[in-house]
Tab-separated table of C-alpha atoms and ligand atoms in Angstrom:
chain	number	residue	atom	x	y	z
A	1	UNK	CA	14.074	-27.141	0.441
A	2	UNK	CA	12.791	-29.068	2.942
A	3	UNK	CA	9.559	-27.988	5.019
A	4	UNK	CA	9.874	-27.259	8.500
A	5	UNK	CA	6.486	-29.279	9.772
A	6	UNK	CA	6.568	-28.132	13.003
A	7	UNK	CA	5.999	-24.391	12.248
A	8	UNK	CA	2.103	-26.002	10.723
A	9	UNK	CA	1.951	-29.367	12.022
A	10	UNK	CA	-1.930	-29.466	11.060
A	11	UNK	CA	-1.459	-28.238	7.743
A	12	UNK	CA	1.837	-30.547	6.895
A	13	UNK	CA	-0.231	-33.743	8.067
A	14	UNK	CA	-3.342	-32.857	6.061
A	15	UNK	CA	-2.140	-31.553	2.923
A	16	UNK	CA	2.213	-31.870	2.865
A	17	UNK	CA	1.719	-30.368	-0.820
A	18	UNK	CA	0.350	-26.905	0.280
A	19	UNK	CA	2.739	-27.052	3.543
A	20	UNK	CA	5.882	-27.187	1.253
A	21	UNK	CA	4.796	-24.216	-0.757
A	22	UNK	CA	4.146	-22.730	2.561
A	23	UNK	CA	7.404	-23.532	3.986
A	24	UNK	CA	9.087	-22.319	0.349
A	25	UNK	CA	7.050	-19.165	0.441
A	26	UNK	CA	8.756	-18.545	3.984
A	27	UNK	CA	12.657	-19.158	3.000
A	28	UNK	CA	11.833	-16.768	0.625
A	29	UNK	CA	10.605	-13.975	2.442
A	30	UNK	CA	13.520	-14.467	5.188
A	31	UNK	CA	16.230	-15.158	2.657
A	32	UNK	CA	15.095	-11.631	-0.023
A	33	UNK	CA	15.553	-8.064	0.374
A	34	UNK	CA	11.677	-7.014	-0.013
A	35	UNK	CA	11.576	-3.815	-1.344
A	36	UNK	CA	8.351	-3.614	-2.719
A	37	UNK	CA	7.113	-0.202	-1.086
A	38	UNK	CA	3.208	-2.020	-0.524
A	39	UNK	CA	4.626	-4.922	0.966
A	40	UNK	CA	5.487	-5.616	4.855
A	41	UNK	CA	5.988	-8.092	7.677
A	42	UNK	CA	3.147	-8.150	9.674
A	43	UNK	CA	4.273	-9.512	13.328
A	44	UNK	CA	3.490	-12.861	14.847
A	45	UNK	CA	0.794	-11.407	16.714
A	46	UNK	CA	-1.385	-9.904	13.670
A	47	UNK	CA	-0.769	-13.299	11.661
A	48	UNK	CA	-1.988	-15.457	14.519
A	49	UNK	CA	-4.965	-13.442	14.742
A	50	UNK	CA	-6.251	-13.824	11.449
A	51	UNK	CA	-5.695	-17.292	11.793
A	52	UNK	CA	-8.248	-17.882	14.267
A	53	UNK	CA	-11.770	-19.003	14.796
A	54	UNK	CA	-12.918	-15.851	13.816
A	55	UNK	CA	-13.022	-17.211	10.063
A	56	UNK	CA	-15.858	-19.250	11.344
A	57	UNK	CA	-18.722	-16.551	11.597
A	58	UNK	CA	-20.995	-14.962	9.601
A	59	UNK	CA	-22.136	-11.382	10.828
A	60	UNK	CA	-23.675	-9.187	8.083
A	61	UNK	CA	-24.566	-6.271	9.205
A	62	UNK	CA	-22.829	-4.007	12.199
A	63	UNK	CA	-22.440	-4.211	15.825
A	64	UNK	CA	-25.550	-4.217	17.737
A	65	UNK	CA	-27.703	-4.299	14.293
A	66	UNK	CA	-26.755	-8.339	12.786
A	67	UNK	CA	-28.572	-10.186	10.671
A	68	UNK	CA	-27.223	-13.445	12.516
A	69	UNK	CA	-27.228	-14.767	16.133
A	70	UNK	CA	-24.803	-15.641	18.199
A	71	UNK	CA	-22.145	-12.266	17.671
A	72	UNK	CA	-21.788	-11.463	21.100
A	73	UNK	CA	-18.122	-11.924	20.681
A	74	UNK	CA	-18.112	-10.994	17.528
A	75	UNK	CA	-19.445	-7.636	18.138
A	76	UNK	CA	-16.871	-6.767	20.529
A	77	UNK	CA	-14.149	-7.720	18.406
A	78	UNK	CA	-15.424	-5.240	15.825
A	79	UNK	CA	-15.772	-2.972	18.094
A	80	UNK	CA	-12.922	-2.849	19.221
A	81	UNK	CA	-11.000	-2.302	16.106
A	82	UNK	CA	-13.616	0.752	15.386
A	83	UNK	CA	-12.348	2.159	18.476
A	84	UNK	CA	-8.832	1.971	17.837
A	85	UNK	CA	-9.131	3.074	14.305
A	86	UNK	CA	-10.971	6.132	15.418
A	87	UNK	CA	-8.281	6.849	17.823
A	88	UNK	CA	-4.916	5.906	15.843
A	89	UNK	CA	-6.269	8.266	13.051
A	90	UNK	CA	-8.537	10.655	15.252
A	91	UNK	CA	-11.829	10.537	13.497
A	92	UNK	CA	-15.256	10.602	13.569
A	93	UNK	CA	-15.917	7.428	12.247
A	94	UNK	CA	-14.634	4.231	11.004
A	95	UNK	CA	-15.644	1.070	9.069
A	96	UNK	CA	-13.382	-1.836	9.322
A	97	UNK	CA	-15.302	-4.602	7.080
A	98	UNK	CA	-13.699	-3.460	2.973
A	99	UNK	CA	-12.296	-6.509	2.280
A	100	UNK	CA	-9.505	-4.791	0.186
A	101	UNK	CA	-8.792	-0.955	-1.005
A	102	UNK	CA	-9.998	-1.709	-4.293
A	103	UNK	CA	-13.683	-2.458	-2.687
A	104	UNK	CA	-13.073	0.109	-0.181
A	105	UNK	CA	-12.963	2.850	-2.705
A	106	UNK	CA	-15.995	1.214	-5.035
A	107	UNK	CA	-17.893	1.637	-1.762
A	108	UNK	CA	-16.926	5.372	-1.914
A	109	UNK	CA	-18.588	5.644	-5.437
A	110	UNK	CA	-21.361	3.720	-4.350
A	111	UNK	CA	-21.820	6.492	-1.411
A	112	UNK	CA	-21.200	9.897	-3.048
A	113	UNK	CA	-21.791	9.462	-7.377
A	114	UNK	CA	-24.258	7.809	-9.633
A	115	UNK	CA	-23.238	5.725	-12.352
A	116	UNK	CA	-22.177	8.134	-15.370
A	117	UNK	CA	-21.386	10.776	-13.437
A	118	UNK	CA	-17.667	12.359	-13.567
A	119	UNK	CA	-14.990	11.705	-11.053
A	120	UNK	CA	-11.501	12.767	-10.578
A	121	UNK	CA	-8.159	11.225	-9.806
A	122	UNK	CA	-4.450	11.125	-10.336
A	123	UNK	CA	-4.096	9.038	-13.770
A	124	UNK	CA	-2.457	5.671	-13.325
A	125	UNK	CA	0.678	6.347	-15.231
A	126	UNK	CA	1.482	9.324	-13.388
A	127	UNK	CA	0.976	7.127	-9.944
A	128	UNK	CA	-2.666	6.794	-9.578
A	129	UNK	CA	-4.413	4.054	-8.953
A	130	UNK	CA	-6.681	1.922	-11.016
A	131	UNK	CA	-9.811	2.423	-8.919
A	132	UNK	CA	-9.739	6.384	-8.921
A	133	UNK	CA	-11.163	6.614	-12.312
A	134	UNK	CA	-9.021	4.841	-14.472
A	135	UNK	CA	-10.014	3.507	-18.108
A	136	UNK	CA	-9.364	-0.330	-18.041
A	137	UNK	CA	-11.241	-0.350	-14.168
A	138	UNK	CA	-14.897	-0.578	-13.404
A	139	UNK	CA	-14.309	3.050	-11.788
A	140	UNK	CA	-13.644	4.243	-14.991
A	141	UNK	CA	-16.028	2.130	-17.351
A	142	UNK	CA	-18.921	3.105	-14.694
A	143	UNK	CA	-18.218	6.718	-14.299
A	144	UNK	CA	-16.646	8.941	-16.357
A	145	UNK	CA	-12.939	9.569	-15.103
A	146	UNK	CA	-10.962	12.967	-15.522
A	147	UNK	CA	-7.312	12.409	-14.445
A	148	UNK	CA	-4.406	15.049	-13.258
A	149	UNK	CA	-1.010	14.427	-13.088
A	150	UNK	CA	2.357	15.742	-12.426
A	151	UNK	CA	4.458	17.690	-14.052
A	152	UNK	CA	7.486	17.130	-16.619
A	153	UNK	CA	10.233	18.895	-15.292
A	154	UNK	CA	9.628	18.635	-11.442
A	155	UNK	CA	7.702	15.438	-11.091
A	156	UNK	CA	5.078	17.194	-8.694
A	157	UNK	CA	1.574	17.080	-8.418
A	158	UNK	CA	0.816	20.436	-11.089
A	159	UNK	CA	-2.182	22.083	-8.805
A	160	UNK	CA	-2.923	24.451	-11.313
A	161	UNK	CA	-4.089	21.547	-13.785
A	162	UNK	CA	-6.417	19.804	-10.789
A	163	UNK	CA	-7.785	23.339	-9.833
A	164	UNK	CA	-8.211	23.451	-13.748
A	165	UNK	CA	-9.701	20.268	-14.457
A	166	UNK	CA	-11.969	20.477	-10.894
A	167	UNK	CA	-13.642	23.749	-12.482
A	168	UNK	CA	-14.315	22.751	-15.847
A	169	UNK	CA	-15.493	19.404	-15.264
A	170	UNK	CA	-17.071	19.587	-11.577
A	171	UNK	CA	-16.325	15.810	-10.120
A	172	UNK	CA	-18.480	14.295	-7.579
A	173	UNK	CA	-15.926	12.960	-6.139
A	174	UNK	CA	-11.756	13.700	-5.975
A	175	UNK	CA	-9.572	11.496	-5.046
A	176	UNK	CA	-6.092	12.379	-4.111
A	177	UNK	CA	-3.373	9.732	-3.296
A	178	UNK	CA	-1.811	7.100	-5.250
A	179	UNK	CA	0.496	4.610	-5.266
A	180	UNK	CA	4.015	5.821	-6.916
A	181	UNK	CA	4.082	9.206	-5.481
A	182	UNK	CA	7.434	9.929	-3.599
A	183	UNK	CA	6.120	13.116	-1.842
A	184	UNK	CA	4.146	14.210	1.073
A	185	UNK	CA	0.616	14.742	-0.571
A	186	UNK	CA	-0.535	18.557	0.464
A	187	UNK	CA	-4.001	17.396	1.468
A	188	UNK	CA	-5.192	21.313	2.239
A	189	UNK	CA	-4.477	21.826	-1.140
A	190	UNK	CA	-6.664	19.001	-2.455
A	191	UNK	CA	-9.359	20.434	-0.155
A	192	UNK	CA	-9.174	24.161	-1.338
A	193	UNK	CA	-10.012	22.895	-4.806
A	194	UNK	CA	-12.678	19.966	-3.239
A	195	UNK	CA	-14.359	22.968	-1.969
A	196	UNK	CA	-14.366	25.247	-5.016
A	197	UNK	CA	-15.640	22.425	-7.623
A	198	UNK	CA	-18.237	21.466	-4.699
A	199	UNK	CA	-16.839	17.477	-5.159
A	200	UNK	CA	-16.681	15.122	-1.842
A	201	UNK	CA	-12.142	14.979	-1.213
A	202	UNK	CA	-11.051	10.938	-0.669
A	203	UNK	CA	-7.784	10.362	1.034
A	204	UNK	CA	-6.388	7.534	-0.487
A	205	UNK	CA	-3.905	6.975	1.884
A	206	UNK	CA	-3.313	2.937	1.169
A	207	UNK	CA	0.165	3.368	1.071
A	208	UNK	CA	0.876	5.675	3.763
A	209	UNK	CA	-1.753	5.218	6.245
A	210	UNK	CA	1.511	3.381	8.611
A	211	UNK	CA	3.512	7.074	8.353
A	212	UNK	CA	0.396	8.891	9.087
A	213	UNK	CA	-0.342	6.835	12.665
A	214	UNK	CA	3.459	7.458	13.004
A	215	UNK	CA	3.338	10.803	12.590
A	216	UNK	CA	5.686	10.623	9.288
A	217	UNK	CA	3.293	12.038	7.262
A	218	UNK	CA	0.750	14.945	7.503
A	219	UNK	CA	-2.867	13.718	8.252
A	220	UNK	CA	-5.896	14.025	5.735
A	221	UNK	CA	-7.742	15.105	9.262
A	222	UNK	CA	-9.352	17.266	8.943
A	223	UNK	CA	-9.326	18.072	4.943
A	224	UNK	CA	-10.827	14.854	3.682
A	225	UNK	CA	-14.500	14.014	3.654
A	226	UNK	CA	-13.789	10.636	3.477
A	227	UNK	CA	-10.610	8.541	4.106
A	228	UNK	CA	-9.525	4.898	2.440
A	229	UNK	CA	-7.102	2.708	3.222
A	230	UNK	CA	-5.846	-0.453	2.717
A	231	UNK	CA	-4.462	-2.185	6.250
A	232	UNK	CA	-1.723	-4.271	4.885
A	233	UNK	CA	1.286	-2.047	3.575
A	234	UNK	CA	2.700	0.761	5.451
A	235	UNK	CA	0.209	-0.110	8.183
A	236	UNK	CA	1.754	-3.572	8.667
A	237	UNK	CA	-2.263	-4.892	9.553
A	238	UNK	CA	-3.583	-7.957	7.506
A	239	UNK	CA	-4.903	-7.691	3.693
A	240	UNK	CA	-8.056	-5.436	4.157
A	241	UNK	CA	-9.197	-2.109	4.316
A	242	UNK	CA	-10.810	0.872	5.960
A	243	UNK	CA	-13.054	3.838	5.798
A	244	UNK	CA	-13.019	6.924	8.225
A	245	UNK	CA	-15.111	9.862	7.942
A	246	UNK	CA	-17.218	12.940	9.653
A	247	UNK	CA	-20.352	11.925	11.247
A	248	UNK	CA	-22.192	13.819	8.569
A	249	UNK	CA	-20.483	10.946	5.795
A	250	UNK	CA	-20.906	8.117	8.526
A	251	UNK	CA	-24.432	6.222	7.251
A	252	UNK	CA	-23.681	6.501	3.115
A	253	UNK	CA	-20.289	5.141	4.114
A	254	UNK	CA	-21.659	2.047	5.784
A	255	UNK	CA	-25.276	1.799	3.844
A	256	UNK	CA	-21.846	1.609	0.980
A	257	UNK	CA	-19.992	-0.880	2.387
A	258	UNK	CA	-23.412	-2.990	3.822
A	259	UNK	CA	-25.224	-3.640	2.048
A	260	UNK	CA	-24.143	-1.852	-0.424
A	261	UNK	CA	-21.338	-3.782	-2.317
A	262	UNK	CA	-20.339	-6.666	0.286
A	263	UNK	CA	-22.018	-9.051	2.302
A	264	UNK	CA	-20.414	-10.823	5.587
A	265	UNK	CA	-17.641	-9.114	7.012
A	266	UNK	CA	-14.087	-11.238	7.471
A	267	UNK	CA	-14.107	-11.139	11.070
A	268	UNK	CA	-10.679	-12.875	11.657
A	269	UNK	CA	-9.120	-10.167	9.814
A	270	UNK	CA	-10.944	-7.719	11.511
A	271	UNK	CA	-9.685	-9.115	14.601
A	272	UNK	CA	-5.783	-8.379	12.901
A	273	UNK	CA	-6.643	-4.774	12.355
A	274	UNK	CA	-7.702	-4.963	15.751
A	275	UNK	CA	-4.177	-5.953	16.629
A	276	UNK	CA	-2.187	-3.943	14.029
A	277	UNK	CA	-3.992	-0.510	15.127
A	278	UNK	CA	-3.150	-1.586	18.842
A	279	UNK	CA	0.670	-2.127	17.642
A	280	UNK	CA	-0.149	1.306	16.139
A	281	UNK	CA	-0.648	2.884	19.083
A	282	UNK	CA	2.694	2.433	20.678
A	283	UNK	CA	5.642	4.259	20.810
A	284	UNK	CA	7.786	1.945	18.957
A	285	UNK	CA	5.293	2.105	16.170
A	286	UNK	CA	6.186	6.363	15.584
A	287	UNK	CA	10.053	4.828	16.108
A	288	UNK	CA	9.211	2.325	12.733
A	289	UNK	CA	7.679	5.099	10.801
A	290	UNK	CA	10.223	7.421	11.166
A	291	UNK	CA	12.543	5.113	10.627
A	292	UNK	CA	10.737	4.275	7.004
A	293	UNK	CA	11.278	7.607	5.902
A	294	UNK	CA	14.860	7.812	7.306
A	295	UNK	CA	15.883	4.669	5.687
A	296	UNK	CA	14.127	5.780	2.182
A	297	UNK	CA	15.526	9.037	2.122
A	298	UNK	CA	19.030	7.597	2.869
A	299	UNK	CA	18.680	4.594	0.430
A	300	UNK	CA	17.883	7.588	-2.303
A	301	UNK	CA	20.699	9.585	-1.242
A	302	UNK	CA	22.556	7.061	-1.963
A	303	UNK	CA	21.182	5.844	-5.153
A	304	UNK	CA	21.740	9.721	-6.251
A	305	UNK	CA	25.735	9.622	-5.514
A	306	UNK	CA	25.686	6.338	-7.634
A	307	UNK	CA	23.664	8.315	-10.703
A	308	UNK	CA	20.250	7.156	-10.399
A	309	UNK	CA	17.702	8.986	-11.890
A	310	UNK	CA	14.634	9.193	-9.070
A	311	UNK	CA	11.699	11.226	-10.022
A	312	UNK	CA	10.779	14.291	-8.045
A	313	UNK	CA	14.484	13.776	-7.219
A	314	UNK	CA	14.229	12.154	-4.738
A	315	UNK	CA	11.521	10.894	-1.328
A	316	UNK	CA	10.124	12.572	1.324
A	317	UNK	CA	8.061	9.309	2.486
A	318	UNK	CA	8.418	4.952	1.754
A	319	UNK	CA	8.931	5.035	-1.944
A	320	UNK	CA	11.205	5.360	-4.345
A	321	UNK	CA	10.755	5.514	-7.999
A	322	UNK	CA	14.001	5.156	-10.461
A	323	UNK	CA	13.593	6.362	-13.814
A	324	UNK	CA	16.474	3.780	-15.619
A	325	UNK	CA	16.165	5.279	-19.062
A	326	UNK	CA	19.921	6.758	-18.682
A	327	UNK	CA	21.289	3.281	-17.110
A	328	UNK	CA	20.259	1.670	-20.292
A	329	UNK	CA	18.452	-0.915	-18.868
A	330	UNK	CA	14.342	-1.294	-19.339
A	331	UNK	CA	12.319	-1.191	-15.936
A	332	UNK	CA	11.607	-5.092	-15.950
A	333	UNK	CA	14.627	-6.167	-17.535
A	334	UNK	CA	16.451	-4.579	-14.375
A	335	UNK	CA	13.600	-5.895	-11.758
A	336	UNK	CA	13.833	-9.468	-12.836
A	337	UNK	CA	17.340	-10.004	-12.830
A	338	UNK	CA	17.339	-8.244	-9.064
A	339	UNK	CA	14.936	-10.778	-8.050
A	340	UNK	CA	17.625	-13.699	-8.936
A	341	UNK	CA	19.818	-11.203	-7.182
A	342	UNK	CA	17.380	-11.758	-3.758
A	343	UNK	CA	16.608	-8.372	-3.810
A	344	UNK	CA	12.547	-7.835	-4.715
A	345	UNK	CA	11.254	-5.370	-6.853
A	346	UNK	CA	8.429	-3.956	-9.149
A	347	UNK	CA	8.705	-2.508	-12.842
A	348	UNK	CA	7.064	0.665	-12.897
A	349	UNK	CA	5.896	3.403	-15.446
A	350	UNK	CA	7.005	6.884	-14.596
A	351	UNK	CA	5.575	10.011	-15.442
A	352	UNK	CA	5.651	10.968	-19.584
A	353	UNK	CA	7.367	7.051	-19.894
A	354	UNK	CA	7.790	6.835	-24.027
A	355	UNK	CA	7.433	2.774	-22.863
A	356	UNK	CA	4.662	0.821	-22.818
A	357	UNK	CA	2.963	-0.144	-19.113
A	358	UNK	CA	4.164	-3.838	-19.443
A	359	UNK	CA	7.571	-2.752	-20.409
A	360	UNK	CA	8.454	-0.156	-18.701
A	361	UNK	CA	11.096	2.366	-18.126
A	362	UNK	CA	11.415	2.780	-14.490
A	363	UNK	CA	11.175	0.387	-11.017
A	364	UNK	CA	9.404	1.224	-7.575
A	365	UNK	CA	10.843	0.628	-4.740
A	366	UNK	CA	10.807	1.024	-1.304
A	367	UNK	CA	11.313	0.390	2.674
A	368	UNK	CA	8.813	-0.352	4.899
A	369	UNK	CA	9.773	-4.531	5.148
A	370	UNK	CA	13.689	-3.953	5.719
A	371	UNK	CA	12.438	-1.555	8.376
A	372	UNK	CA	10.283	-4.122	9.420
A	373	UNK	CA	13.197	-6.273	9.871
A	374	UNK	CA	15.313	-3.886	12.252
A	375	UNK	CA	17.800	-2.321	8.801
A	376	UNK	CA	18.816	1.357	9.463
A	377	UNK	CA	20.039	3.899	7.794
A	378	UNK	CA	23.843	2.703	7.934
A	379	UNK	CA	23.103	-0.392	5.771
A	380	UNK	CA	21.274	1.611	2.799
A	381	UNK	CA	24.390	2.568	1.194
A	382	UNK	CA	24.512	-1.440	0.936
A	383	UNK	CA	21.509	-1.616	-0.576
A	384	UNK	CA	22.470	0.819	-2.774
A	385	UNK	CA	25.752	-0.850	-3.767
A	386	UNK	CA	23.289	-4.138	-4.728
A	387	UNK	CA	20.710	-2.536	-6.714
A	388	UNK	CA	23.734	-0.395	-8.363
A	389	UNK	CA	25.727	-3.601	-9.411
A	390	UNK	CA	22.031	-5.603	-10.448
A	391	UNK	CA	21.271	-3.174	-12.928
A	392	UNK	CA	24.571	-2.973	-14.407
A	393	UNK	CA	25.048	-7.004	-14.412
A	394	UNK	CA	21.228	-6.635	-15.809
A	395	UNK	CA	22.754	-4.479	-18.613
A	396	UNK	CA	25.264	-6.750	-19.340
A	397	UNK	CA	23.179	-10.241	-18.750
A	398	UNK	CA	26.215	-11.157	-16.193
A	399	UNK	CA	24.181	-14.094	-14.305
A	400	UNK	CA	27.248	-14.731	-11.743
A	401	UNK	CA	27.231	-11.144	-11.011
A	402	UNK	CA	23.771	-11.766	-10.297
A	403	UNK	CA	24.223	-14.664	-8.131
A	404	UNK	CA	27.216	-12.988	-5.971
A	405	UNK	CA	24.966	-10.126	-4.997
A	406	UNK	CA	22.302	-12.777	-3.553
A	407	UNK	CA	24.820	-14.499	-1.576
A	408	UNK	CA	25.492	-10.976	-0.066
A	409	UNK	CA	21.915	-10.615	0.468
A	410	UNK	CA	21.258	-13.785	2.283
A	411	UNK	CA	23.901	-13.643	4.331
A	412	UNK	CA	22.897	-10.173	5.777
A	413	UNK	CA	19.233	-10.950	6.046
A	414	UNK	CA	20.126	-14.159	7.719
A	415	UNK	CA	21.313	-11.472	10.573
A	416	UNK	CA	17.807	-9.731	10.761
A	417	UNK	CA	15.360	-12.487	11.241
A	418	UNK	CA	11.726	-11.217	9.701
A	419	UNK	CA	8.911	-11.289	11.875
A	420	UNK	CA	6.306	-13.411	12.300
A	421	UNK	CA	8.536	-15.564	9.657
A	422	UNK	CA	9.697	-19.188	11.303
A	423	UNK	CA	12.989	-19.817	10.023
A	424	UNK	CA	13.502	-23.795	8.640
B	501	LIG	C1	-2.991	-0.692	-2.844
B	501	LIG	C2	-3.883	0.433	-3.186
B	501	LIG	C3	-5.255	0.245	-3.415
B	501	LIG	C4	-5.905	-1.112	-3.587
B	501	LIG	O1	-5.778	-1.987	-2.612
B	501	LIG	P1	-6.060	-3.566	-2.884
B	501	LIG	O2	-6.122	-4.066	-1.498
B	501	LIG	O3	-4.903	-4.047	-3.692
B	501	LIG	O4	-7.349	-3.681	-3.611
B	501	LIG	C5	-6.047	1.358	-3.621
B	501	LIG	N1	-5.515	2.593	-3.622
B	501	LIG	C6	-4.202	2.810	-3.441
B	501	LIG	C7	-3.686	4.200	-3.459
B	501	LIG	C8	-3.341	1.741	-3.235
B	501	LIG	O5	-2.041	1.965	-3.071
């Protein structure tokens, strides 16, 4: 493809090798159907923010207390995106410099366990995430990680095996969350059992933190001790992170964060949460997470009438995950050939998968980018249609099967331009 130059005129005249890839990397994300259920479009605004002079500064430390000069701006600007976090999410407290979730929640070790000591979380095949104890992670080579999970014949988080597990083995810390669960996470539940085993409750609520400022999804306030969340997927913010938490938690969390595990904040990305939590804050923002859920539960709907296999049975939030074990097709056999179909996806382990993590039987998907991108409801039994016919032309290796579905797709992307995305 050809670049489009004037969309980075610095960048094409200093380095044309890194603009084309640039330029390519765009087509791509206007041409596909993005269903990856962490993935977004962030808008113009949030993009040209973390592109600014921002990157320039070094600030260790916290507003008011720096270990550099010259932050009066600075200070402000972090400020700023405290305030609105503490608002959109109505809490205490709020630190805005984790450069990622995965940091964020090493901070929350750092804070509330020593090394060696046991900590709980939802195990990784069951839709956990790495960092909340799991073996191959430092969280779980560190510490000494107990995991729940769901059960067999509902796919639901089985409360009587965390209550269970909290009791005999008496976490530190308890992390609930993850990042394949299709259902609202009961967060007063997680608390009861927090409170019995006398372990500090995380929210992880990477995933969902967008729904929750939408008010599509209950709130860990006030059940958690201590929230994390990343800032770039249902959120639509830039890649980074967060921490919110009662006053009581408020110095371990940033004595964690600073200087704890990190050193300078990224300012120019704080400066895009800034932005993202302001977008938050508007009406249209509890119109987009609605209309997340709305568009998921319809796309499952209609992924049910076609035969699909979705665990729990179905979504009550962004996410989706299809058990393909009765389509005869293996999880990544079916999410490659949808890519060459234009419509992204990610292999996925489900709960009790007989397959191995790298070959797996199921694929995660979800819609918080096509919502993004202005799709509704009506156009899900479309996207249903695609991903039905790309799994059957993956069963059958039909590559012109394949290539007929990504026409479709372009051509009905083309007709909902993606934000902050300059089209060639
Ligand atoms: C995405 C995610 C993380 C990690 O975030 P990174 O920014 O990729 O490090 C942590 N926890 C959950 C539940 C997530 O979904």
């Amino acid at each position: 493809m050809t670049p489009a130059p004037e969309h980075h005129p610095a960048l094409s005249a200093t380095d044309p090798e890194l603009a084309r890839l640039v330029g390519a990397e765009e087509r791509l994300q206007a041409e596909t159907l993005r269903l990856i259920p962490s993935e977004n479009y962030v808008s113009a605004a949030v993009l040209e923010a973390s592109g600014t002079v921002l990157q320039n500064k070094y600030s260790e430390g916290y507003p008011g207390r720096r270990y550099y000069e010259g932050q009066q701006v600075v200070d402000q600007v972090e400020s700023l995106a405290v305030a609105r976090a503490k608002a959109v999410f109505g809490v205490d407290h709020a630190n805005v410099q984790p450069y990622s979730g995965s940091p964020a929640n090493l901070a929350v070790y750092l804070a509330f366990a020593q090394p060696g000591d046991t900590v709980m979380g939802m195990a990784l095949p069951m839709g956990g995430h790495l960092t909340h104890g799991w073996g191959v992670s430092a969280t779980g080579k560190w510490f000494r990680g107990v995991q729940y999970g769901v059960r067999q014949d509902t796919g639901l988080i089985d409360f009587d095996q965390v209550r269970e597990l909290a009791l005999a083995e008496r976490p530190k810390v308890i992390f609930c969350g993850g990042t394949a669960l299709p259902r609202t996470i009961d967060f007063a539940a997680f608390a009861e059992i927090a409170r019995e085993a006398g372990a500090v409750l995380v929210a992880d609520v990477a995933h969902i933190a967008g729904l929750i400022a939408g008010g599509a999804h209950p709130s860990p306030v006030p059940h958690a001790d201590v929230i994390s969340t990343t800032t770039h997927k249902t959120l639509r913010g830039p890649r980074g992170a967060m921490l919110m938490c009662r006053e009581e938690h408020a110095k371990a969390v940033d004595k964690a964060v600073f200087p704890g595990l990190q050193g300078g904040p990224h300012n120019q990305t704080t400066a895009a949460i800034a932005v993202a939590l302001h977008e938050a804050a508007q009406p249209s923002f509890r119109d987009y997470a609605q209309a997340v859920v709305a568009n998921a539960k319809a796309l499952a709907e209609a992924l049910l009438a076609r035969g699909f296999d979705l665990v729990s049975g179905g979504t009550d939030n962004h996410l989706i995950l299809m058990d393909l074990t009765g389509k005869d097709v293996p999880g990544k056999i079916a999410a490659k050939a949808l890519d060459r179909a234009g419509i992204v996806v990610n292999y996925n382990t489900v709960p009790y998968d007989p397959r191995k993590p790298f070959d797996p039987s199921g694929v995660r998907i979800g819609t918080p980018s096509l919502t993004s991108r202005g799709l509704e409801a009506e156009h899900m039994a479309a996207v249903a249609e695609w991903i039905d016919r790309g799994v059957e032309a993956a069963r059958k290796a039909d590559e012109d099967a394949l290539a007929a579905i990504r026409a479709e797709v372009v051509d009905l992307m083309a007709q909902y331009p993606a934000p902050g995305v300059p089209v060639a």
